[in-house]
Coordinates of C-alpha atoms in Angstrom, one line a residue:
Chain S
M1 CA -8.7 47.8 2.0
V2 CA -10.0 45.9 -1.0
M3 CA -13.2 47.3 -2.5
K4 CA -15.8 45.0 -4.0
P5 CA -16.4 45.5 -7.7
G6 CA -18.9 48.3 -8.3
T7 CA -18.3 49.9 -4.9
Q8 CA -16.7 53.0 -6.5
N9 CA -19.5 53.3 -8.9
R10 CA -22.0 53.2 -6.1
Q11 CA -20.1 55.8 -4.2
A12 CA -20.0 58.1 -7.2
H13 CA -23.7 57.5 -7.7
A14 CA -24.5 58.4 -4.1
G15 CA -22.3 61.5 -4.5
H16 CA -24.3 62.6 -7.5
E17 CA -27.5 62.0 -5.7
A18 CA -26.4 64.0 -2.7
R19 CA -25.3 66.9 -4.9
F20 CA -28.5 66.8 -6.9
V21 CA -30.6 66.9 -3.7
E22 CA -28.6 69.9 -2.4
I23 CA -29.0 71.7 -5.7
Y24 CA -32.7 71.0 -5.7
R25 CA -33.2 72.2 -2.2
R26 CA -31.2 75.3 -2.6
Y27 CA -32.5 76.4 -6.0
N28 CA -36.0 75.1 -6.3
K29 CA -37.6 78.3 -5.3
P30 CA -35.5 80.7 -7.3
L31 CA -36.0 78.5 -10.4
Q32 CA -39.7 78.3 -9.8
A33 CA -39.8 82.1 -9.6
Y34 CA -37.7 82.4 -12.8
C35 CA -40.2 80.2 -14.6
A36 CA -43.3 81.8 -13.0
R37 CA -42.0 85.2 -14.2
R38 CA -42.1 84.0 -17.8
T39 CA -45.0 81.6 -18.1
G40 CA -48.0 80.5 -16.2
G41 CA -50.2 77.7 -14.9
S42 CA -49.0 74.1 -15.0
Q43 CA -46.2 75.1 -17.4
V44 CA -44.2 76.5 -14.5
A45 CA -44.1 73.1 -12.8
D46 CA -43.3 71.4 -16.1
A47 CA -40.5 73.8 -16.9
V48 CA -39.0 73.5 -13.4
A49 CA -39.2 69.7 -13.5
E50 CA -37.6 69.5 -17.0
T51 CA -34.8 71.9 -15.9
F52 CA -34.0 69.7 -12.9
L53 CA -34.1 66.6 -15.1
V54 CA -31.5 68.2 -17.3
A55 CA -29.5 69.0 -14.2
W56 CA -29.7 65.4 -13.1
R57 CA -28.7 64.1 -16.5
R58 CA -25.7 66.5 -16.7
I59 CA -24.8 66.6 -13.0
D60 CA -21.1 66.4 -13.9
Q61 CA -21.5 69.6 -15.9
V62 CA -23.3 71.7 -13.3
P63 CA -20.9 74.3 -12.1
D64 CA -20.3 74.9 -8.4
G65 CA -21.0 77.8 -6.1
E66 CA -22.4 81.0 -7.4
A67 CA -22.3 79.7 -11.0
T68 CA -24.9 77.1 -10.3
L69 CA -28.0 79.3 -10.4
P70 CA -27.1 81.1 -13.7
W71 CA -26.4 77.6 -15.2
L72 CA -29.9 76.5 -14.1
Y73 CA -31.5 79.7 -15.5
G74 CA -29.7 79.0 -18.8
V75 CA -31.3 75.5 -19.0
A76 CA -34.7 76.9 -18.0
Y77 CA -34.4 79.6 -20.7
R78 CA -33.9 77.0 -23.3
V79 CA -36.7 74.8 -21.9
L80 CA -39.1 77.8 -21.9
S81 CA -38.0 78.8 -25.4
H82 CA -39.5 75.5 -26.6
Q83 CA -42.6 75.2 -24.5
W84 CA -44.8 76.4 -27.4
R85 CA -44.3 72.9 -28.8
H86 CA -46.4 71.4 -26.1
K87 CA -50.0 70.8 -26.9
A88 CA -51.8 73.1 -24.4
R89 CA -50.5 76.5 -24.0
S90 CA -52.2 79.4 -22.4
G91 CA -49.8 80.8 -19.9
R92 CA -48.9 84.4 -20.6
L93 CA -47.0 86.8 -18.6
M94 CA -49.9 89.2 -18.5
E95 CA -52.0 86.7 -16.7
R96 CA -49.7 86.8 -13.8
L97 CA -50.7 90.4 -13.2
R98 CA -54.2 89.3 -12.2
G99 CA -52.6 87.6 -9.2
L100 CA -50.9 90.7 -8.1
A101 CA -54.1 92.3 -7.0
D102 CA -54.4 89.7 -4.3
V103 CA -51.1 90.4 -2.7
E104 CA -50.7 94.1 -2.9
S105 CA -52.3 96.2 -0.3
M106 CA -53.3 99.3 -2.2
P107 CA -56.6 101.1 -2.5
P108 CA -58.5 99.7 -5.5
D109 CA -58.2 102.9 -7.6
V110 CA -54.5 103.1 -7.0
L111 CA -54.1 99.4 -7.8
L112 CA -56.0 99.8 -11.0
V113 CA -53.7 102.6 -12.2
K114 CA -50.6 100.5 -11.1
N115 CA -51.8 97.4 -12.8
E116 CA -52.5 99.4 -16.0
E117 CA -49.0 100.9 -15.9
Y118 CA -47.5 97.4 -15.4
R119 CA -49.6 96.1 -18.2
V120 CA -48.4 98.8 -20.6
V121 CA -44.7 98.4 -19.6
L122 CA -44.9 94.6 -20.0
M123 CA -46.5 95.1 -23.4
A124 CA -43.8 97.5 -24.3
S125 CA -41.2 94.9 -23.3
S126 CA -42.9 92.3 -25.4
R127 CA -42.2 94.4 -28.4
L128 CA -38.4 94.0 -27.9
R129 CA -36.4 91.2 -29.4
P130 CA -36.7 88.0 -27.3
I131 CA -33.1 88.1 -26.1
D132 CA -33.3 91.7 -25.1
Q133 CA -36.5 91.0 -23.2
E134 CA -34.6 88.2 -21.4
I135 CA -31.7 90.5 -20.6
L136 CA -34.1 93.0 -19.0
R137 CA -35.8 90.3 -17.0
L138 CA -32.5 88.7 -15.8
T139 CA -31.0 92.1 -14.8
L140 CA -34.2 93.6 -13.3
W141 CA -36.2 90.7 -11.9
E142 CA -33.5 88.1 -11.2
E143 CA -31.1 90.9 -10.4
L144 CA -28.2 89.2 -12.0
S145 CA -24.9 90.8 -12.9
H146 CA -23.9 91.2 -16.5
A147 CA -21.4 88.4 -16.1
D148 CA -24.1 86.0 -14.8
V149 CA -26.5 87.1 -17.6
A150 CA -23.7 86.2 -20.0
A151 CA -23.4 82.8 -18.4
V152 CA -27.2 82.2 -18.8
L153 CA -27.4 83.2 -22.4
G154 CA -24.0 81.9 -23.5
I155 CA -22.8 85.3 -24.8
E156 CA -20.0 87.6 -23.8
A157 CA -20.5 90.0 -20.8
T158 CA -19.5 93.0 -23.0
A159 CA -22.3 92.0 -25.4
V160 CA -24.7 91.8 -22.5
K161 CA -23.7 95.3 -21.3
Q162 CA -24.3 96.8 -24.8
R163 CA -27.6 95.0 -25.2
A164 CA -28.8 95.9 -21.8
Y165 CA -28.1 99.6 -22.6
R166 CA -30.0 99.3 -25.9
A167 CA -32.8 97.3 -24.4
R168 CA -33.5 99.9 -21.7
R169 CA -33.5 102.6 -24.3
N170 CA -35.9 100.6 -26.6
L171 CA -38.2 99.8 -23.7
A172 CA -38.6 103.4 -22.9
A173 CA -39.2 104.3 -26.5
E174 CA -41.9 101.5 -26.9
Y175 CA -43.5 102.5 -23.6
Q176 CA -43.8 106.1 -24.7
R177 CA -45.1 105.1 -28.1
L178 CA -47.8 102.9 -26.5
N179 CA -48.8 105.7 -24.1
R180 CA -49.1 108.1 -27.1
D181 CA -51.2 105.6 -29.0
R182 CA -53.5 105.2 -26.0
Q183 CA -54.2 108.9 -25.7
P184 CA -57.6 109.8 -27.1
P185 CA -57.4 111.9 -30.2
T186 CA -57.5 115.6 -29.3
A187 CA -59.3 118.2 -31.3
Q188 CA -57.1 120.2 -33.6
K189 CA -57.0 123.8 -32.5
G190 CA -58.2 125.9 -35.3
G191 CA -58.3 122.7 -37.5
G192 CA -60.3 122.3 -40.6
S193 CA -63.9 121.2 -40.8
Chain D
M1 CA -42.6 112.8 -20.2
T2 CA -41.5 109.8 -18.2
S3 CA -37.8 109.3 -18.1
E4 CA -36.0 106.1 -19.2
D5 CA -35.0 105.4 -15.6
Q6 CA -38.5 105.7 -14.4
I7 CA -39.8 103.4 -17.1
V8 CA -37.0 100.8 -16.3
A9 CA -37.9 101.1 -12.6
L10 CA -41.6 100.5 -13.6
F11 CA -40.6 97.4 -15.5
A12 CA -38.6 96.2 -12.4
K13 CA -41.7 96.7 -10.3
A14 CA -43.9 94.9 -12.8
N15 CA -42.1 91.7 -11.8
P16 CA -45.0 89.1 -11.6
V17 CA -43.2 87.3 -8.8
P18 CA -41.5 90.0 -6.7
S19 CA -40.9 87.7 -3.8
L20 CA -40.2 83.9 -3.5
D21 CA -42.7 83.9 -0.6
L22 CA -45.5 84.5 -3.1
L23 CA -45.0 81.2 -4.8
D24 CA -47.3 78.3 -4.3
P25 CA -45.3 75.2 -3.3
I26 CA -44.8 72.8 -6.2
E27 CA -43.0 69.4 -6.2
P28 CA -41.5 69.2 -9.7
V29 CA -39.3 66.2 -8.9
D30 CA -40.3 63.7 -6.3
L31 CA -37.3 63.8 -4.0
G32 CA -38.8 61.5 -1.4
H33 CA -37.3 58.5 -3.1
L34 CA -34.0 60.2 -3.5
T35 CA -33.6 60.9 0.2
D36 CA -34.5 57.4 1.2
P37 CA -31.3 55.3 0.9
S38 CA -33.2 52.0 0.5
E39 CA -34.9 53.3 -2.6
R40 CA -32.2 55.4 -4.1
S41 CA -31.3 53.3 -7.1
G42 CA -34.9 52.7 -8.1
A43 CA -35.7 56.3 -7.9
M44 CA -32.8 57.3 -10.1
T45 CA -33.7 54.6 -12.6
E46 CA -37.2 56.0 -12.6
L47 CA -35.9 59.6 -13.0
R48 CA -33.6 58.5 -15.8
T49 CA -36.5 56.8 -17.6
Q50 CA -38.6 60.0 -17.1
A51 CA -35.8 62.1 -18.4
V52 CA -35.6 60.0 -21.6
D53 CA -39.4 60.3 -22.1
E54 CA -39.4 64.0 -21.3
A55 CA -36.5 64.7 -23.7
R56 CA -38.0 62.9 -26.7
G57 CA -36.5 64.3 -29.8
R58 CA -33.2 65.2 -28.0
R59 CA -31.5 61.9 -28.7
R60 CA -28.0 62.2 -29.8
R61 CA -27.5 60.6 -33.1
L62 CA -24.4 60.9 -35.2
V63 CA -24.7 61.3 -38.9
P64 CA -21.1 61.2 -39.8
V65 CA -21.2 59.9 -43.3
L66 CA -24.0 62.1 -44.6
A67 CA -22.6 65.2 -43.0
M68 CA -19.0 64.6 -44.0
V69 CA -20.0 63.9 -47.6
A70 CA -22.2 67.1 -47.6
I71 CA -19.4 69.2 -46.1
A72 CA -17.0 67.8 -48.7
M73 CA -19.4 68.8 -51.4
V74 CA -19.5 72.4 -50.1
V75 CA -15.7 72.4 -50.0
A76 CA -15.6 71.2 -53.5
L77 CA -18.0 73.9 -54.6
G78 CA -15.8 76.5 -53.0
V79 CA -18.7 78.2 -51.5
L80 CA -18.5 80.2 -48.3
F81 CA -14.8 79.9 -47.8
T82 CA -13.2 83.2 -47.2
K83 CA -10.1 82.4 -45.4
D84 CA -6.9 81.1 -46.7
D85 CA -7.0 78.0 -44.5
G86 CA -10.2 76.9 -46.2
V87 CA -12.3 77.2 -43.1
A88 CA -15.5 79.1 -43.4
S89 CA -15.6 82.4 -41.5
P90 CA -18.2 82.5 -38.7
E91 CA -20.2 85.2 -40.6
A92 CA -20.2 83.3 -43.8
L93 CA -21.3 80.1 -42.0
A94 CA -24.1 81.8 -40.1
S95 CA -25.3 83.5 -43.3
A96 CA -25.2 80.3 -45.2
Y97 CA -27.3 78.5 -42.6
M98 CA -29.8 81.3 -42.3
E99 CA -30.2 81.4 -46.1
A100 CA -30.6 77.7 -46.3
R101 CA -33.3 77.9 -43.7
Q102 CA -35.0 80.7 -45.6
D103 CA -34.9 78.6 -48.8
L104 CA -36.0 75.5 -46.8
D105 CA -33.0 73.7 -48.3
A106 CA -32.4 71.0 -45.7
E107 CA -29.6 69.4 -47.7
A108 CA -27.6 72.7 -47.8
A109 CA -28.3 73.4 -44.2
Q110 CA -27.3 69.9 -43.0
A111 CA -24.0 70.2 -44.9
L112 CA -23.0 73.1 -42.7
F113 CA -23.1 71.1 -39.5
A114 CA -20.3 69.2 -37.8
A115 CA -20.5 65.4 -38.0
D116 CA -21.1 65.1 -34.3
A117 CA -23.4 68.2 -34.0
T118 CA -26.3 68.0 -31.7
L119 CA -29.5 70.0 -31.8
S120 CA -30.1 69.3 -28.1
D121 CA -32.1 72.4 -27.5
E122 CA -34.1 72.4 -30.7
G123 CA -36.2 69.4 -30.0
Y124 CA -35.3 67.4 -33.1
D125 CA -32.3 65.7 -34.6
L126 CA -30.1 66.8 -37.4
S127 CA -31.3 63.8 -39.4
E128 CA -34.9 65.1 -39.0
M129 CA -34.1 68.5 -40.5
P130 CA -35.5 67.6 -44.0
L131 CA -38.8 66.6 -42.4
L132 CA -38.9 69.8 -40.3
F133 CA -38.3 71.9 -43.4
D134 CA -41.1 69.9 -45.1
W135 CA -43.3 70.8 -42.2
Y136 CA -42.4 74.4 -42.6
R137 CA -43.2 74.1 -46.3
A138 CA -46.6 72.4 -45.6
L139 CA -47.6 75.5 -43.6
N140 CA -46.2 78.0 -46.1
W141 CA -43.8 79.1 -43.5
D142 CA -41.7 82.1 -44.8
W143 CA -38.6 83.2 -43.0
A144 CA -37.4 86.8 -43.6
L145 CA -33.7 87.2 -42.8
G146 CA -32.6 89.8 -40.4
E147 CA -29.1 90.8 -39.4
C148 CA -26.4 88.6 -37.9
E149 CA -24.3 90.1 -35.1
E150 CA -20.5 90.2 -34.7
P151 CA -19.2 86.7 -33.7
S152 CA -18.1 86.2 -30.1
T153 CA -15.7 83.5 -29.2
G154 CA -15.7 81.6 -25.9
E155 CA -14.8 78.2 -24.5
G156 CA -17.5 76.4 -26.4
G157 CA -16.6 77.8 -29.8
T158 CA -17.7 80.9 -31.8
L159 CA -21.3 82.1 -31.4
V160 CA -23.1 84.2 -34.0
Q161 CA -26.6 85.4 -33.3
C162 CA -29.0 86.1 -36.2
S163 CA -32.4 87.7 -36.1
T164 CA -35.2 86.5 -38.3
E165 CA -39.0 86.9 -38.7
F166 CA -41.4 84.4 -40.0
E167 CA -45.0 84.2 -41.2
S168 CA -47.1 81.1 -42.0
D169 CA -50.6 80.4 -43.2
W170 CA -51.6 80.5 -39.5
T171 CA -50.3 84.0 -38.8
R172 CA -51.6 85.3 -42.2
T173 CA -55.0 83.8 -41.5
M174 CA -55.2 85.3 -38.0
G175 CA -53.9 88.7 -39.2
H176 CA -51.0 88.3 -36.9
P177 CA -47.8 90.3 -37.5
P178 CA -44.7 88.3 -38.3
I179 CA -43.1 86.5 -35.3
T180 CA -39.6 87.4 -34.4
A181 CA -37.0 84.7 -33.6
D182 CA -33.4 84.9 -32.5
V183 CA -31.1 82.1 -33.7
Q184 CA -27.9 81.5 -31.9
I185 CA -25.5 79.5 -34.0
L186 CA -22.5 77.9 -32.2
M187 CA -19.7 76.8 -34.4
S188 CA -16.2 75.4 -34.3
D189 CA -13.6 74.6 -36.9
G190 CA -15.8 75.9 -39.7
A191 CA -18.9 73.8 -38.9
I192 CA -22.0 74.4 -36.8
T193 CA -22.0 72.4 -33.6
N194 CA -25.2 73.5 -32.0
L195 CA -28.3 75.8 -32.5
I196 CA -30.6 77.5 -30.1
S197 CA -33.7 79.2 -31.6
A198 CA -35.7 81.5 -29.3
L199 CA -39.1 82.3 -30.7
D200 CA -41.1 85.3 -29.4
P201 CA -43.4 83.9 -26.8
E202 CA -46.2 85.4 -28.8
F203 CA -46.0 82.4 -31.1
S204 CA -47.5 80.3 -28.3
N205 CA -50.8 82.2 -28.8
V206 CA -50.7 81.4 -32.6
W207 CA -49.9 77.8 -31.8
S208 CA -52.8 77.6 -29.3
V209 CA -55.3 79.0 -31.7
F210 CA -54.6 76.3 -34.3
F211 CA -54.5 73.6 -31.7
T212 CA -57.9 74.7 -30.3
W213 CA -59.3 74.6 -33.8
I214 CA -57.9 71.1 -34.3
E215 CA -59.3 70.0 -30.9
E216 CA -62.8 71.3 -31.9
N217 CA -62.9 70.1 -35.4
H218 CA -60.6 67.1 -35.7
P219 CA -59.9 65.7 -32.2
D220 CA -59.0 62.3 -33.6
D221 CA -56.1 63.8 -35.5
I222 CA -54.3 65.1 -32.5
D223 CA -52.3 61.9 -31.8
Q224 CA -51.3 61.8 -35.5
M225 CA -50.1 65.4 -35.6
Y226 CA -48.7 66.3 -32.2
G227 CA -45.9 64.6 -30.3
S228 CA -44.9 65.4 -26.8
N229 CA -42.3 67.8 -28.1
G230 CA -44.0 69.5 -31.0
P231 CA -45.3 68.4 -34.4
L232 CA -44.8 64.7 -35.2
L233 CA -42.3 64.6 -38.1
D234 CA -43.1 61.9 -40.5
E235 CA -44.5 62.1 -44.0
G236 CA -48.1 61.0 -43.1
S237 CA -48.3 63.5 -40.3
I238 CA -46.9 66.3 -42.4
A239 CA -49.5 65.7 -45.1
L240 CA -52.2 65.9 -42.4
W241 CA -50.8 69.1 -41.1
E242 CA -50.9 70.5 -44.6
E243 CA -54.5 69.4 -45.2
R244 CA -55.7 70.7 -41.8
T245 CA -54.0 74.0 -42.2
R246 CA -55.6 74.4 -45.7
E247 CA -59.0 73.7 -44.1
F248 CA -58.2 76.1 -41.2
V249 CA -57.4 78.9 -43.7
A250 CA -60.6 78.1 -45.7
S251 CA -62.8 78.0 -42.6
S252 CA -61.5 81.3 -41.3
G253 CA -62.2 83.0 -44.6
S254 CA -65.8 81.8 -44.8

């Protein structure tokens, strides 16, 4: 059979479209969650859209199977790293906590304590180096393996393992420091004047 | 005392989106056109155009002559080269870049890049680096060098990550502590091929405070100062950034 000129191109194009649509359908929600865990408001939609646009432009480079989602997270990580450049910025991780009260079924007093604990632990995490924060989020929120985290960040899995260990230790230290700072000053027993 | 495991578990629970079911539906890319065969090519053209617009500042431009000449100058000076084969070690290359960035010496920084290097994730082109450094200078942006880590080598080349902190007239005026940033430097054959800088998200707050001040005091300047992907990098715009930052500092002190 003789193909008309351009037929192969059209077939390849249709193949790309089909793959892109499949990627979009499968990973739209996880990617949206990834972005919503790191920013807020309209920036979530912007970051998701930009990540998919990158995926479309580089559709030949998107890896297959289980490697697809870490690849998309890697793109989203870079997209979010540069969102500060955009004009209007207000989305902060802490703001997301306000929404939690609507979805958790706890008595108000318990919820208040929980939210305060979350606020403090998130504040503690914000004191870590950006890449260590991201490793904690990827391992504990996206529940990725060290190998997948390595794929997202473009570093070696052994480096991720070492960093994850250090990040957990530093998170605990910062959390305890913040809690100490928040304690009201106590009267010194037998103190001076 | 709360144990490390308990604190880590608390962080895991503090996940702002613990379930995908909690997400509001969004439609970041209109796939209606893509799934309709009669409109496929048009939709893709539209997407491609959109992609170009969205990714302004990520154009791939080659600067072979400039970069090659600059690299040749570095070779001639005999700086950086620690190996017998005349190729800069990853550590030396990373340190040289970070020092050039600290000194805001764009020429020295550019000389460290490969001729076909792209700054695809940085939002500007290699050829725009002098203007970017001028913008840093206009805002009295000071970089403090941190440490660089051991290089790791993978398929894409050798990666060295360096930490840094910076202050500017904005942070100083706001009484904000220095902002941390991690810079990942990818290199191959003794030249930098790509960069990824991850600034602490806290910087978005600093950025927003100044933007709000501009919005309130000089709304007509916005289009001359801000592009879709960060500050507009041309001489006129940078002069305006400098002037407005000076005013912002003065007004905050009054």
